Amino acid sequence: VLKMGSLHYDASIKNDYANKDFEQEVSKKYSETEAWKIISQIVTNYFDIIEMADKETGYMKTSWQSRSFTQKTIRTRIIVKQSSSSPLKYKIKIISEYANKPEQSVKDDEKFKEWDRILKKYDGLITEFQTRLSSK
C-alpha cells in the first residue's frame, strides 16, 4: 500500500502512459533513418544504457534504471517498437514497476509489480516523442 507523503510517492506522478503502449505517427518530413535518430536521442536523454537497438526492425529496449527509497525500489525502462512503416509509426512503452524493499536488485523480476505512476524525471518523455516526431 502506497502512503501519501512518502518519498517514492512524492518523486513520482500518476501517468496514463505507465505500462501501456503509446503509438506515435512520424511526420512525413522524416525518413525512417531520421526518425530512428530522433528516437535514439530522446531515449538517451533519459536513459544511459540501451540494452538492445535494432534499426532494421525498429526495436529498442533500455536497461532498467532503478531508484531506491526508504521503503521501495522503483525500476523503469523504455521499449520502442515500430508498429507500421506506412505511415511510419512507433509504439513507445514506459515500464514502471516497484518492489517493497529498498536497494532491490532490478534482476529480481518476481519482486516487482507494475504501477500507474512514473518517476517525475520521465514525465516529459512522451511529450518529447509527440513534439519531435509529429508534423506540427
CSV table of C-alpha atoms in Angstrom, one decimal:
chain,number,residue,atom,x,y,z
A,1,VAL,CA,0.0,0.0,0.0
A,2,LEU,CA,1.4,3.4,-1.0
A,3,LYS,CA,1.3,6.0,1.6
A,4,MET,CA,0.7,9.6,0.7
A,5,GLY,CA,3.7,11.8,1.6
A,6,SER,CA,6.3,9.0,1.3
A,7,LEU,CA,9.4,9.8,-0.7
A,8,HIS,CA,8.8,7.4,-3.6
A,9,TYR,CA,5.2,8.7,-3.9
A,10,ASP,CA,6.4,12.4,-3.9
A,11,ALA,CA,9.1,11.6,-6.5
A,12,SER,CA,6.6,10.1,-8.9
A,13,ILE,CA,3.4,11.2,-10.7
A,14,LYS,CA,0.3,9.3,-11.8
A,15,ASN,CA,0.7,8.7,-15.5
A,16,ASP,CA,-1.7,7.4,-18.1
A,17,TYR,CA,1.2,6.1,-20.2
A,18,ALA,CA,2.8,4.0,-17.5
A,19,ASN,CA,3.0,0.3,-18.6
A,20,LYS,CA,0.9,1.0,-21.7
A,21,ASP,CA,1.8,1.2,-25.4
A,22,PHE,CA,1.6,4.8,-26.7
A,23,GLU,CA,1.6,5.0,-30.5
A,24,GLN,CA,3.2,7.9,-32.3
A,25,GLU,CA,2.9,8.6,-36.0
A,26,VAL,CA,6.0,10.1,-37.5
A,27,SER,CA,5.8,13.2,-39.7
A,28,LYS,CA,6.2,12.5,-43.4
A,29,LYS,CA,9.1,15.1,-43.4
A,30,TYR,CA,11.3,12.5,-41.6
A,31,SER,CA,12.8,9.4,-43.3
A,32,GLU,CA,12.9,6.2,-41.2
A,33,THR,CA,16.6,6.8,-40.6
A,34,GLU,CA,15.9,10.4,-39.3
A,35,ALA,CA,13.0,9.2,-37.2
A,36,TRP,CA,15.2,6.5,-35.6
A,37,LYS,CA,17.9,9.1,-34.9
A,38,ILE,CA,15.4,11.3,-33.1
A,39,ILE,CA,14.0,8.4,-31.1
A,40,SER,CA,17.6,7.4,-30.1
A,41,GLN,CA,18.3,11.0,-29.0
A,42,ILE,CA,15.2,11.2,-26.9
A,43,VAL,CA,15.8,7.8,-25.2
A,44,THR,CA,19.4,8.5,-24.4
A,45,ASN,CA,18.4,11.9,-22.9
A,46,TYR,CA,16.6,9.8,-20.2
A,47,PHE,CA,18.5,6.5,-20.1
A,48,ASP,CA,22.2,5.9,-20.1
A,49,ILE,CA,22.2,2.3,-21.3
A,50,ILE,CA,20.4,0.9,-24.3
A,51,GLU,CA,20.3,-2.9,-23.8
A,52,MET,CA,19.2,-3.6,-27.4
A,53,ALA,CA,18.7,-1.5,-30.5
A,54,ASP,CA,17.9,-2.8,-34.0
A,55,LYS,CA,17.3,-0.1,-36.5
A,56,GLU,CA,16.2,-2.7,-39.2
A,57,THR,CA,13.3,-3.9,-37.2
A,58,GLY,CA,12.7,-0.6,-35.3
A,59,TYR,CA,13.1,-2.2,-31.9
A,60,MET,CA,14.9,-0.6,-28.9
A,61,LYS,CA,14.9,-1.6,-25.2
A,62,THR,CA,16.8,0.2,-22.5
A,63,SER,CA,18.3,-1.4,-19.4
A,64,TRP,CA,16.5,-1.0,-16.2
A,65,GLN,CA,17.2,2.2,-14.3
A,66,SER,CA,16.4,2.0,-10.6
A,67,ARG,CA,15.9,4.4,-7.8
A,68,SER,CA,15.9,3.3,-4.2
A,69,PHE,CA,13.8,4.9,-1.5
A,70,THR,CA,13.4,4.1,2.2
A,71,GLN,CA,10.6,1.5,1.6
A,72,LYS,CA,10.7,0.8,-2.1
A,73,THR,CA,12.8,0.4,-5.2
A,74,ILE,CA,11.4,1.8,-8.4
A,75,ARG,CA,12.6,0.5,-11.8
A,76,THR,CA,12.0,2.0,-15.2
A,77,ARG,CA,12.8,1.1,-18.8
A,78,ILE,CA,11.5,2.0,-22.2
A,79,ILE,CA,10.7,-0.2,-25.1
A,80,VAL,CA,10.2,1.2,-28.6
A,81,LYS,CA,8.7,-0.8,-31.4
A,82,GLN,CA,8.0,0.1,-35.0
A,83,SER,CA,4.3,-0.7,-35.4
A,84,SER,CA,3.8,0.5,-39.0
A,85,SER,CA,6.0,1.5,-41.9
A,86,SER,CA,3.4,3.3,-44.0
A,87,PRO,CA,2.5,5.5,-42.3
A,88,LEU,CA,5.6,5.3,-40.1
A,89,LYS,CA,4.5,4.7,-36.5
A,90,TYR,CA,6.3,3.6,-33.4
A,91,LYS,CA,4.9,2.3,-30.1
A,92,ILE,CA,6.6,3.6,-27.0
A,93,LYS,CA,6.1,1.9,-23.6
A,94,ILE,CA,7.4,3.2,-20.3
A,95,ILE,CA,7.6,0.3,-18.0
A,96,SER,CA,7.4,1.4,-14.4
A,97,GLU,CA,7.5,-1.1,-11.5
A,98,TYR,CA,8.1,-1.1,-7.8
A,99,ALA,CA,9.4,-3.5,-5.2
A,100,ASN,CA,8.6,-3.3,-1.5
A,101,LYS,CA,12.2,-3.2,-0.5
A,102,PRO,CA,14.9,-0.6,-0.7
A,103,GLU,CA,18.0,-1.5,-2.8
A,104,GLN,CA,16.2,-4.3,-4.5
A,105,SER,CA,18.1,-5.8,-7.4
A,106,VAL,CA,16.5,-4.9,-10.8
A,107,LYS,CA,17.2,-8.5,-11.8
A,108,ASP,CA,14.7,-9.9,-9.3
A,109,ASP,CA,11.7,-9.7,-11.7
A,110,GLU,CA,9.3,-11.6,-9.3
A,111,LYS,CA,9.8,-8.9,-6.6
A,112,PHE,CA,8.5,-6.1,-8.9
A,113,LYS,CA,4.9,-5.1,-9.6
A,114,GLU,CA,3.6,-2.7,-12.3
A,115,TRP,CA,2.0,0.6,-11.0
A,116,ASP,CA,0.3,3.5,-12.6
A,117,ARG,CA,3.0,6.0,-11.7
A,118,ILE,CA,6.3,7.1,-13.2
A,119,LEU,CA,9.2,8.9,-11.6
A,120,LYS,CA,9.0,12.6,-12.3
A,121,LYS,CA,12.3,12.6,-14.2
A,122,TYR,CA,10.5,10.7,-17.0
A,123,ASP,CA,7.4,12.9,-17.1
A,124,GLY,CA,8.4,14.8,-20.3
A,125,LEU,CA,9.3,11.7,-22.2
A,126,ILE,CA,6.1,11.0,-24.1
A,127,THR,CA,5.6,14.7,-24.8
A,128,GLU,CA,9.0,14.9,-26.3
A,129,PHE,CA,8.2,12.0,-28.6
A,130,GLN,CA,5.0,13.7,-29.6
A,131,THR,CA,6.6,17.1,-30.2
A,132,ARG,CA,9.7,16.0,-32.0
A,133,LEU,CA,8.2,13.3,-34.3
A,134,SER,CA,4.9,14.8,-35.2
A,135,SER,CA,4.2,17.0,-38.2
A,136,LYS,CA,3.5,20.1,-36.2
